[in-house]
Amino acid sequence: MECDNNRRKKIRLVATGGTIASRAAGRVATEGYTPSVIPAEQLLKDLPELSERMDVSCEQIFLKPSSAITESDLFDLSERVNELLMSDECDGIVITHGTDTMEETAYFLNLTVKSSKPVVVTGAMRPQEVISSDGALNLYNAFLCAESDLSRGMGVVISMNDLIISARDAVKFSTFKTDAYQAPLYGVLGTVRNGQVDYAYRPFKRHTENSEFAGMKKTALKRVEILYMYEGCDGMAFESALERGCGGLVSAGTGNGGVIGHIMKKYNDAGEKEAADLPILVRSARVPTGGVSGAYRKETPGGLRVIPSHDLNPQKAYILLKLALAVTDDPSEIKRMFEQY
Ligand code: ASP
């Protein structure tokens, strides 16, 4: 679709809650606030500068802390975003969200949104009303980002702390600092500086319009569990996941995706028949950067069910594995997906 750079854009806020919608107990109380209480209309009212540049509107899809967001909420959000973006009345979307699981929601949208129009996720590390709250400027910058033609085709991005980060690469890196969102391995795509949106890079991996999950409708996804690896780990969580049944597992492995011997033996030794009963195991890493290579994959029937996450962290690998299992059980297909997304 042609776009006119000079036209006044129509940008919609879809608000979900988080610290950006939270009230502080006092001007210097950066923590211990009342979470997710400020409605979308109020967030826009507090930023009259926006309507000098663009037409803004808003809706509240839910109002909750991000750790309470469910799989069903993710589909509701994605379906709503797709519906809005199909209309000529919407040129781009800003989503406000708690920062705790923002990277998961943003990556889910990066895989399921079916449009090249900008989708920008933002939030805050400090509640509104405290001195030096980051909420208002983050929101303002996210609108500038969603309004900019430069953001078209970039996939879903997170705009926080003056940076623009691909949803795929964004990782929450601090529990309290305003520069919480980083892209440790590949770096940021661009910046928003003094009202100016600037990109230096374009994402290479498949996303949005070019994703085979784009436009996916709400469906009950297979259960996937994340297993954390550590000194002394004895595989109890693994055995319990097998007993209770799940479609897939993601390991948050040590170093280059190390998984305890007990689990690897089960996979490597499994013959054709036993292998078919083992959930797909995606090896990710608890290490914040560097990813996981395919070096330890065994060419046995069970070993072929073990797939490297490459540079997706455990929580992002979880999202991709859930969507992958909705369309295929074939380990080689799932391996391809982890290479492409
Ligand atoms: N502490 C969170 C935030 O930064 C709360 C949440 O994720 O909802 O927004």
Tab-separated table of C-alpha atoms and ligand atoms in Angstrom:
chain	number	residue	atom	x	y	z
A	1	MET	CA	0.000	0.000	0.000
A	2	GLU	CA	1.271	3.492	-0.862
A	3	CYS	CA	1.748	5.793	2.073
A	4	ASP	CA	1.729	9.539	2.084
A	5	ASN	CA	4.498	10.818	4.337
A	6	ASN	CA	2.884	14.204	4.874
A	7	ARG	CA	-0.605	13.029	5.791
A	8	ARG	CA	-1.627	13.397	9.449
A	9	LYS	CA	-1.523	9.852	10.784
A	10	LYS	CA	-4.158	8.047	12.842
A	11	ILE	CA	-2.501	6.185	15.678
A	12	ARG	CA	-4.396	3.992	18.125
A	13	LEU	CA	-3.351	3.198	21.683
A	14	VAL	CA	-4.299	-0.295	22.840
A	15	ALA	CA	-3.649	-0.306	26.583
A	16	THR	CA	-3.101	-3.400	28.719
A	17	GLY	CA	-1.834	-2.080	32.092
A	18	GLY	CA	1.598	-2.325	33.743
A	19	THR	CA	3.676	0.201	35.664
A	20	ILE	CA	2.945	2.859	33.036
A	21	ALA	CA	-0.675	2.644	34.246
A	22	SER	CA	0.226	2.560	37.944
A	23	ARG	CA	-0.125	5.121	40.720
A	24	ALA	CA	2.779	5.789	43.070
A	25	ALA	CA	2.339	6.104	46.831
A	26	GLY	CA	4.326	9.365	46.784
A	27	ARG	CA	6.620	11.483	44.641
A	28	VAL	CA	9.708	9.494	45.555
A	29	ALA	CA	8.164	6.012	45.892
A	30	THR	CA	9.476	4.251	42.777
A	31	GLU	CA	8.328	0.823	43.993
A	32	GLY	CA	5.416	-0.631	45.955
A	33	TYR	CA	2.839	1.224	43.836
A	34	THR	CA	-0.783	0.393	43.078
A	35	PRO	CA	-0.479	-1.535	39.842
A	36	SER	CA	-2.457	-1.133	36.621
A	37	VAL	CA	-5.139	1.408	37.561
A	38	ILE	CA	-4.753	4.363	35.165
A	39	PRO	CA	-7.054	3.980	32.148
A	40	ALA	CA	-5.970	4.559	28.546
A	41	GLU	CA	-7.955	7.832	28.193
A	42	GLN	CA	-6.041	9.326	31.101
A	43	LEU	CA	-2.674	8.341	29.596
A	44	LEU	CA	-3.611	10.252	26.438
A	45	LYS	CA	-5.061	13.217	28.327
A	46	ASP	CA	-1.722	13.628	30.098
A	47	LEU	CA	0.022	13.987	26.703
A	48	PRO	CA	-1.757	16.834	24.847
A	49	GLU	CA	1.412	17.315	22.724
A	50	LEU	CA	0.504	14.189	20.745
A	51	SER	CA	-2.527	15.696	19.031
A	52	GLU	CA	-0.390	18.528	17.673
A	53	ARG	CA	1.243	15.950	15.370
A	54	MET	CA	-1.262	13.147	14.799
A	55	ASP	CA	-4.813	11.905	15.415
A	56	VAL	CA	-4.797	9.755	18.511
A	57	SER	CA	-7.443	7.442	19.920
A	58	CYS	CA	-7.414	4.662	22.473
A	59	GLU	CA	-9.010	1.568	23.894
A	60	GLN	CA	-8.468	-0.529	26.998
A	61	ILE	CA	-8.228	-4.183	25.994
A	62	PHE	CA	-7.440	-5.236	29.570
A	63	LEU	CA	-5.945	-3.595	32.643
A	64	LYS	CA	-3.631	-5.962	34.454
A	65	PRO	CA	-0.026	-6.522	35.470
A	66	SER	CA	1.856	-8.285	32.702
A	67	SER	CA	2.552	-11.446	34.695
A	68	ALA	CA	-1.225	-12.032	34.760
A	69	ILE	CA	-1.525	-12.037	30.945
A	70	THR	CA	-2.747	-15.377	29.629
A	71	GLU	CA	-2.464	-17.172	26.317
A	72	SER	CA	-6.082	-16.280	25.638
A	73	ASP	CA	-5.252	-12.567	26.281
A	74	LEU	CA	-2.384	-12.797	23.775
A	75	PHE	CA	-4.709	-14.059	21.065
A	76	ASP	CA	-7.325	-11.404	21.926
A	77	LEU	CA	-4.654	-8.725	21.626
A	78	SER	CA	-3.251	-10.067	18.376
A	79	GLU	CA	-6.702	-10.459	16.804
A	80	ARG	CA	-7.629	-6.917	17.827
A	81	VAL	CA	-4.383	-5.493	16.445
A	82	ASN	CA	-4.969	-7.313	13.143
A	83	GLU	CA	-8.529	-6.041	12.970
A	84	LEU	CA	-7.455	-2.432	13.610
A	85	LEU	CA	-4.581	-2.545	11.122
A	86	MET	CA	-6.808	-3.857	8.330
A	87	SER	CA	-8.715	-0.575	8.417
A	88	ASP	CA	-7.653	2.617	6.613
A	89	GLU	CA	-8.641	4.386	9.829
A	90	CYS	CA	-5.536	3.101	11.571
A	91	ASP	CA	-1.962	3.837	10.449
A	92	GLY	CA	-0.190	2.348	13.415
A	93	ILE	CA	-0.608	1.009	16.920
A	94	VAL	CA	0.976	1.702	20.290
A	95	ILE	CA	0.528	-0.918	22.986
A	96	THR	CA	1.177	-0.064	26.627
A	97	HIS	CA	2.196	-3.094	28.659
A	98	GLY	CA	3.920	-4.113	31.874
A	99	THR	CA	7.621	-4.506	31.322
A	100	ASP	CA	7.918	-7.844	33.135
A	101	THR	CA	6.626	-9.957	30.240
A	102	MET	CA	6.606	-7.272	27.526
A	103	GLU	CA	9.223	-9.159	25.514
A	104	GLU	CA	6.978	-12.239	25.319
A	105	THR	CA	3.860	-10.356	24.199
A	106	ALA	CA	5.874	-8.319	21.696
A	107	TYR	CA	7.427	-11.478	20.222
A	108	PHE	CA	4.023	-13.207	20.061
A	109	LEU	CA	2.718	-10.198	18.106
A	110	ASN	CA	5.835	-10.158	15.916
A	111	LEU	CA	4.875	-13.681	14.826
A	112	THR	CA	1.092	-13.261	14.546
A	113	VAL	CA	0.411	-9.710	13.313
A	114	LYS	CA	-0.469	-9.649	9.626
A	115	SER	CA	0.480	-6.159	8.541
A	116	SER	CA	3.513	-4.062	7.742
A	117	LYS	CA	2.056	-1.065	9.599
A	118	PRO	CA	3.962	-0.048	12.746
A	119	VAL	CA	3.200	-1.814	16.030
A	120	VAL	CA	5.124	-0.318	18.941
A	121	VAL	CA	5.080	-1.690	22.477
A	122	THR	CA	6.049	0.481	25.423
A	123	GLY	CA	5.820	0.717	29.198
A	124	ALA	CA	7.581	2.244	32.170
A	125	MET	CA	9.900	1.225	34.960
A	126	ARG	CA	8.686	3.977	37.283
A	127	PRO	CA	5.035	4.728	37.980
A	128	GLN	CA	3.438	7.999	36.856
A	129	GLU	CA	3.700	10.859	39.366
A	130	VAL	CA	7.082	9.940	40.843
A	131	ILE	CA	9.795	12.433	40.034
A	132	SER	CA	11.648	11.332	36.879
A	133	SER	CA	8.988	8.824	35.871
A	134	ASP	CA	9.845	7.413	32.457
A	135	GLY	CA	6.224	6.690	31.463
A	136	ALA	CA	5.169	9.876	29.684
A	137	LEU	CA	8.265	10.228	27.513
A	138	ASN	CA	8.262	6.513	26.674
A	139	LEU	CA	4.639	6.820	25.573
A	140	TYR	CA	5.280	9.979	23.586
A	141	ASN	CA	8.265	8.385	21.832
A	142	ALA	CA	6.285	5.212	21.106
A	143	PHE	CA	3.635	7.336	19.328
A	144	LEU	CA	6.336	9.072	17.282
A	145	CYS	CA	7.702	5.682	16.380
A	146	ALA	CA	4.250	4.365	15.368
A	147	GLU	CA	3.635	7.526	13.326
A	148	SER	CA	6.914	7.285	11.432
A	149	ASP	CA	6.971	5.723	7.949
A	150	LEU	CA	10.425	4.454	8.843
A	151	SER	CA	8.763	1.955	11.202
A	152	ARG	CA	6.822	0.237	8.415
A	153	GLY	CA	7.983	-3.318	7.766
A	154	MET	CA	10.200	-3.366	10.859
A	155	GLY	CA	8.040	-5.937	12.637
A	156	VAL	CA	6.846	-5.306	16.157
A	157	VAL	CA	9.248	-3.116	18.097
A	158	ILE	CA	9.692	-2.122	21.716
A	159	SER	CA	10.314	1.580	22.263
A	160	MET	CA	11.668	2.310	25.743
A	161	ASN	CA	14.278	4.644	27.167
A	162	ASP	CA	14.875	6.407	23.808
A	163	LEU	CA	15.728	3.107	22.073
A	164	ILE	CA	13.875	1.119	19.398
A	165	ILE	CA	14.431	-2.623	19.766
A	166	SER	CA	13.116	-5.495	17.660
A	167	ALA	CA	10.575	-7.565	19.612
A	168	ARG	CA	12.691	-10.595	18.720
A	169	ASP	CA	15.874	-9.287	20.304
A	170	ALA	CA	14.466	-7.334	23.254
A	171	VAL	CA	15.276	-8.698	26.701
A	172	LYS	CA	14.384	-7.276	30.100
A	173	PHE	CA	17.812	-6.817	31.613
A	174	SER	CA	17.236	-4.953	34.876
A	175	THR	CA	14.613	-5.259	37.612
A	176	PHE	CA	14.609	-1.526	38.399
A	177	LYS	CA	16.579	0.659	36.007
A	178	THR	CA	14.891	2.732	33.333
A	179	ASP	CA	17.186	1.218	30.686
A	180	ALA	CA	15.683	-2.186	31.496
A	181	TYR	CA	15.172	-3.188	27.869
A	182	GLN	CA	18.268	-4.128	25.896
A	183	ALA	CA	19.184	-6.194	22.847
A	184	PRO	CA	22.325	-7.846	24.210
A	185	LEU	CA	23.407	-9.875	21.175
A	186	TYR	CA	22.526	-7.810	18.105
A	187	GLY	CA	21.907	-4.322	19.464
A	188	VAL	CA	19.064	-1.879	18.914
A	189	LEU	CA	17.396	-0.961	15.600
A	190	GLY	CA	17.235	2.738	16.228
A	191	THR	CA	16.562	5.637	18.553
A	192	VAL	CA	13.975	8.309	19.316
A	193	ARG	CA	15.868	11.426	20.215
A	194	ASN	CA	14.387	14.842	20.890
A	195	GLY	CA	11.336	13.987	18.801
A	196	GLN	CA	13.275	12.413	15.936
A	197	VAL	CA	12.846	8.748	14.997
A	198	ASP	CA	15.957	7.242	13.465
A	199	TYR	CA	16.668	3.647	12.418
A	200	ALA	CA	20.111	2.189	11.699
A	201	TYR	CA	19.143	-1.467	11.010
A	202	ARG	CA	16.298	-3.606	9.697
A	203	PRO	CA	15.436	-7.050	11.169
A	204	PHE	CA	16.431	-9.964	8.943
A	205	LYS	CA	14.452	-12.823	10.532
A	206	ARG	CA	10.861	-13.568	9.426
A	207	HIS	CA	8.112	-11.560	11.136
A	208	THR	CA	4.586	-10.134	10.793
A	209	GLU	CA	3.394	-10.275	7.144
A	210	ASN	CA	6.179	-12.703	6.296
A	211	SER	CA	5.427	-15.045	9.206
A	212	GLU	CA	3.570	-18.316	8.646
A	213	PHE	CA	1.737	-17.608	11.941
A	214	ALA	CA	0.458	-14.193	10.790
A	215	GLY	CA	-3.278	-13.844	11.369
A	216	MET	CA	-3.480	-17.010	13.494
A	217	LYS	CA	-6.853	-17.238	15.233
A	218	LYS	CA	-7.330	-18.127	18.890
A	219	THR	CA	-6.801	-21.809	19.503
A	220	ALA	CA	-5.900	-23.914	22.555
A	221	LEU	CA	-2.145	-24.362	22.285
A	222	LYS	CA	-0.335	-27.457	23.503
A	223	ARG	CA	1.283	-27.272	26.909
A	224	VAL	CA	4.959	-26.277	26.947
A	225	GLU	CA	7.103	-26.133	30.102
A	226	ILE	CA	10.403	-24.340	30.728
A	227	LEU	CA	13.008	-26.383	32.649
A	228	TYR	CA	15.751	-24.445	34.445
A	229	MET	CA	19.191	-26.124	34.567
A	230	TYR	CA	21.518	-25.544	37.538
A	231	GLU	CA	24.106	-27.297	39.690
A	232	GLY	CA	22.289	-29.985	41.643
A	233	CYS	CA	19.348	-30.191	39.221
A	234	ASP	CA	18.090	-33.796	39.343
A	235	GLY	CA	15.442	-33.875	36.639
A	236	MET	CA	12.421	-33.968	38.971
A	237	ALA	CA	10.698	-31.174	37.042
A	238	PHE	CA	11.410	-33.044	33.778
A	239	GLU	CA	9.896	-36.305	35.094
A	240	SER	CA	6.872	-34.456	36.398
A	241	ALA	CA	6.372	-32.722	33.010
A	242	LEU	CA	6.511	-36.131	31.275
A	243	GLU	CA	4.055	-37.626	33.745
A	244	ARG	CA	1.565	-34.779	33.461
A	245	GLY	CA	1.979	-34.639	29.677
A	246	CYS	CA	3.117	-31.767	27.504
A	247	GLY	CA	3.717	-31.122	23.822
A	248	GLY	CA	7.067	-29.439	24.270
A	249	LEU	CA	9.836	-28.492	26.658
A	250	VAL	CA	12.276	-25.605	26.631
A	251	SER	CA	15.444	-25.901	28.674
A	252	ALA	CA	17.054	-22.818	30.179
A	253	GLY	CA	20.406	-24.541	29.941
A	254	THR	CA	23.811	-23.838	31.418
A	255	GLY	CA	26.460	-22.317	29.119
A	256	ASN	CA	25.839	-23.210	25.468
A	257	GLY	CA	22.480	-24.783	26.337
A	258	GLY	CA	23.762	-27.550	28.644
A	259	VAL	CA	21.058	-29.992	29.785
A	260	ILE	CA	21.634	-32.496	32.636
A	261	GLY	CA	22.818	-35.988	31.622
A	262	HIS	CA	19.672	-37.707	32.885
A	263	ILE	CA	17.504	-35.822	30.380
A	264	MET	CA	19.947	-36.013	27.462
A	265	LYS	CA	20.359	-39.771	27.939
A	266	LYS	CA	16.609	-40.239	27.764
A	267	TYR	CA	16.518	-38.448	24.396
A	268	ASN	CA	19.755	-39.770	22.897
A	269	ASP	CA	18.997	-43.423	23.762
A	270	ALA	CA	15.345	-43.412	22.700
A	271	GLY	CA	14.569	-45.650	19.735
A	272	GLU	CA	11.884	-44.944	17.139
A	273	LYS	CA	8.984	-46.007	19.398
A	274	GLU	CA	9.998	-44.296	22.670
A	275	ALA	CA	11.098	-41.146	20.811
A	276	ALA	CA	7.602	-40.542	19.485
A	277	ASP	CA	6.383	-40.200	23.103
A	278	LEU	CA	8.993	-37.625	24.082
A	279	PRO	CA	8.009	-33.943	23.864
A	280	ILE	CA	10.089	-31.817	21.492
A	281	LEU	CA	12.924	-30.373	23.583
A	282	VAL	CA	14.208	-26.930	22.591
A	283	ARG	CA	17.598	-26.202	24.101
A	284	SER	CA	17.917	-22.561	25.105
A	285	ALA	CA	20.266	-20.969	27.630
A	286	ARG	CA	20.005	-19.256	30.990
A	287	VAL	CA	23.032	-17.167	29.936
A	288	PRO	CA	21.831	-13.702	28.884
A	289	THR	CA	23.636	-13.541	25.555
A	290	GLY	CA	25.266	-15.720	22.895
A	291	GLY	CA	22.478	-18.200	22.160
A	292	VAL	CA	22.769	-21.962	21.688
A	293	SER	CA	24.419	-23.729	18.764
A	294	GLY	CA	23.407	-27.053	17.202
A	295	ALA	CA	26.719	-28.670	18.197
A	296	TYR	CA	25.340	-31.253	20.629
A	297	ARG	CA	22.552	-32.715	18.517
A	298	LYS	CA	22.633	-36.549	18.218
A	299	GLU	CA	21.409	-38.236	15.022
A	300	THR	CA	19.310	-40.815	16.918
A	301	PRO	CA	15.472	-40.957	16.743
A	302	GLY	CA	15.287	-39.310	20.188
A	303	GLY	CA	18.205	-36.950	19.535
A	304	LEU	CA	16.428	-35.541	16.483
A	305	ARG	CA	13.700	-34.286	18.818
A	306	VAL	CA	16.218	-31.986	20.505
A	307	ILE	CA	16.382	-28.602	18.748
A	308	PRO	CA	18.635	-25.596	19.415
A	309	SER	CA	16.825	-22.327	20.124
A	310	HIS	CA	19.691	-20.414	18.473
A	311	ASP	CA	19.583	-16.950	20.028
A	312	LEU	CA	16.015	-17.066	21.402
A	313	ASN	CA	16.001	-16.926	25.202
A	314	PRO	CA	13.845	-19.493	27.070
A	315	GLN	CA	10.736	-17.301	27.296
A	316	LYS	CA	10.857	-16.431	23.571
A	317	ALA	CA	11.615	-20.055	22.616
A	318	TYR	CA	8.525	-20.978	24.663
A	319	ILE	CA	6.347	-18.657	22.540
A	320	LEU	CA	7.725	-19.917	19.217
A	321	LEU	CA	7.474	-23.578	20.279
A	322	LYS	CA	3.835	-23.115	21.324
A	323	LEU	CA	2.931	-21.602	17.955
A	324	ALA	CA	5.014	-24.193	16.080
A	325	LEU	CA	3.260	-27.098	17.824
A	326	ALA	CA	-0.079	-25.655	16.768
A	327	VAL	CA	0.810	-26.317	13.132
A	328	THR	CA	3.171	-29.314	13.148
A	329	ASP	CA	4.620	-32.222	15.191
A	330	ASP	CA	7.504	-32.724	12.782
A	331	PRO	CA	10.832	-32.016	14.542
A	332	SER	CA	12.581	-31.056	11.303
A	333	GLU	CA	9.874	-28.485	10.560
A	334	ILE	CA	10.180	-27.079	14.080
A	335	LYS	CA	13.967	-26.968	13.672
A	336	ARG	CA	13.456	-24.934	10.476
A	337	MET	CA	11.195	-22.518	12.334
A	338	PHE	CA	13.836	-21.945	15.015
A	339	GLU	CA	16.293	-21.134	12.236
A	340	GLN	CA	13.959	-18.713	10.463
A	341	TYR	CA	12.237	-16.776	13.249
B	1	ASP	N1	6.813	-4.127	37.103
B	1	ASP	C1	6.032	-4.259	35.956
B	1	ASP	C2	6.237	-3.153	34.946
B	1	ASP	O1	7.335	-2.702	34.854
B	1	ASP	C3	4.657	-4.585	36.164
B	1	ASP	C4	4.148	-5.383	35.007
B	1	ASP	O2	4.935	-5.979	34.279
B	1	ASP	O3	2.925	-5.348	34.818
B	1	ASP	O4	5.373	-2.723	34.245
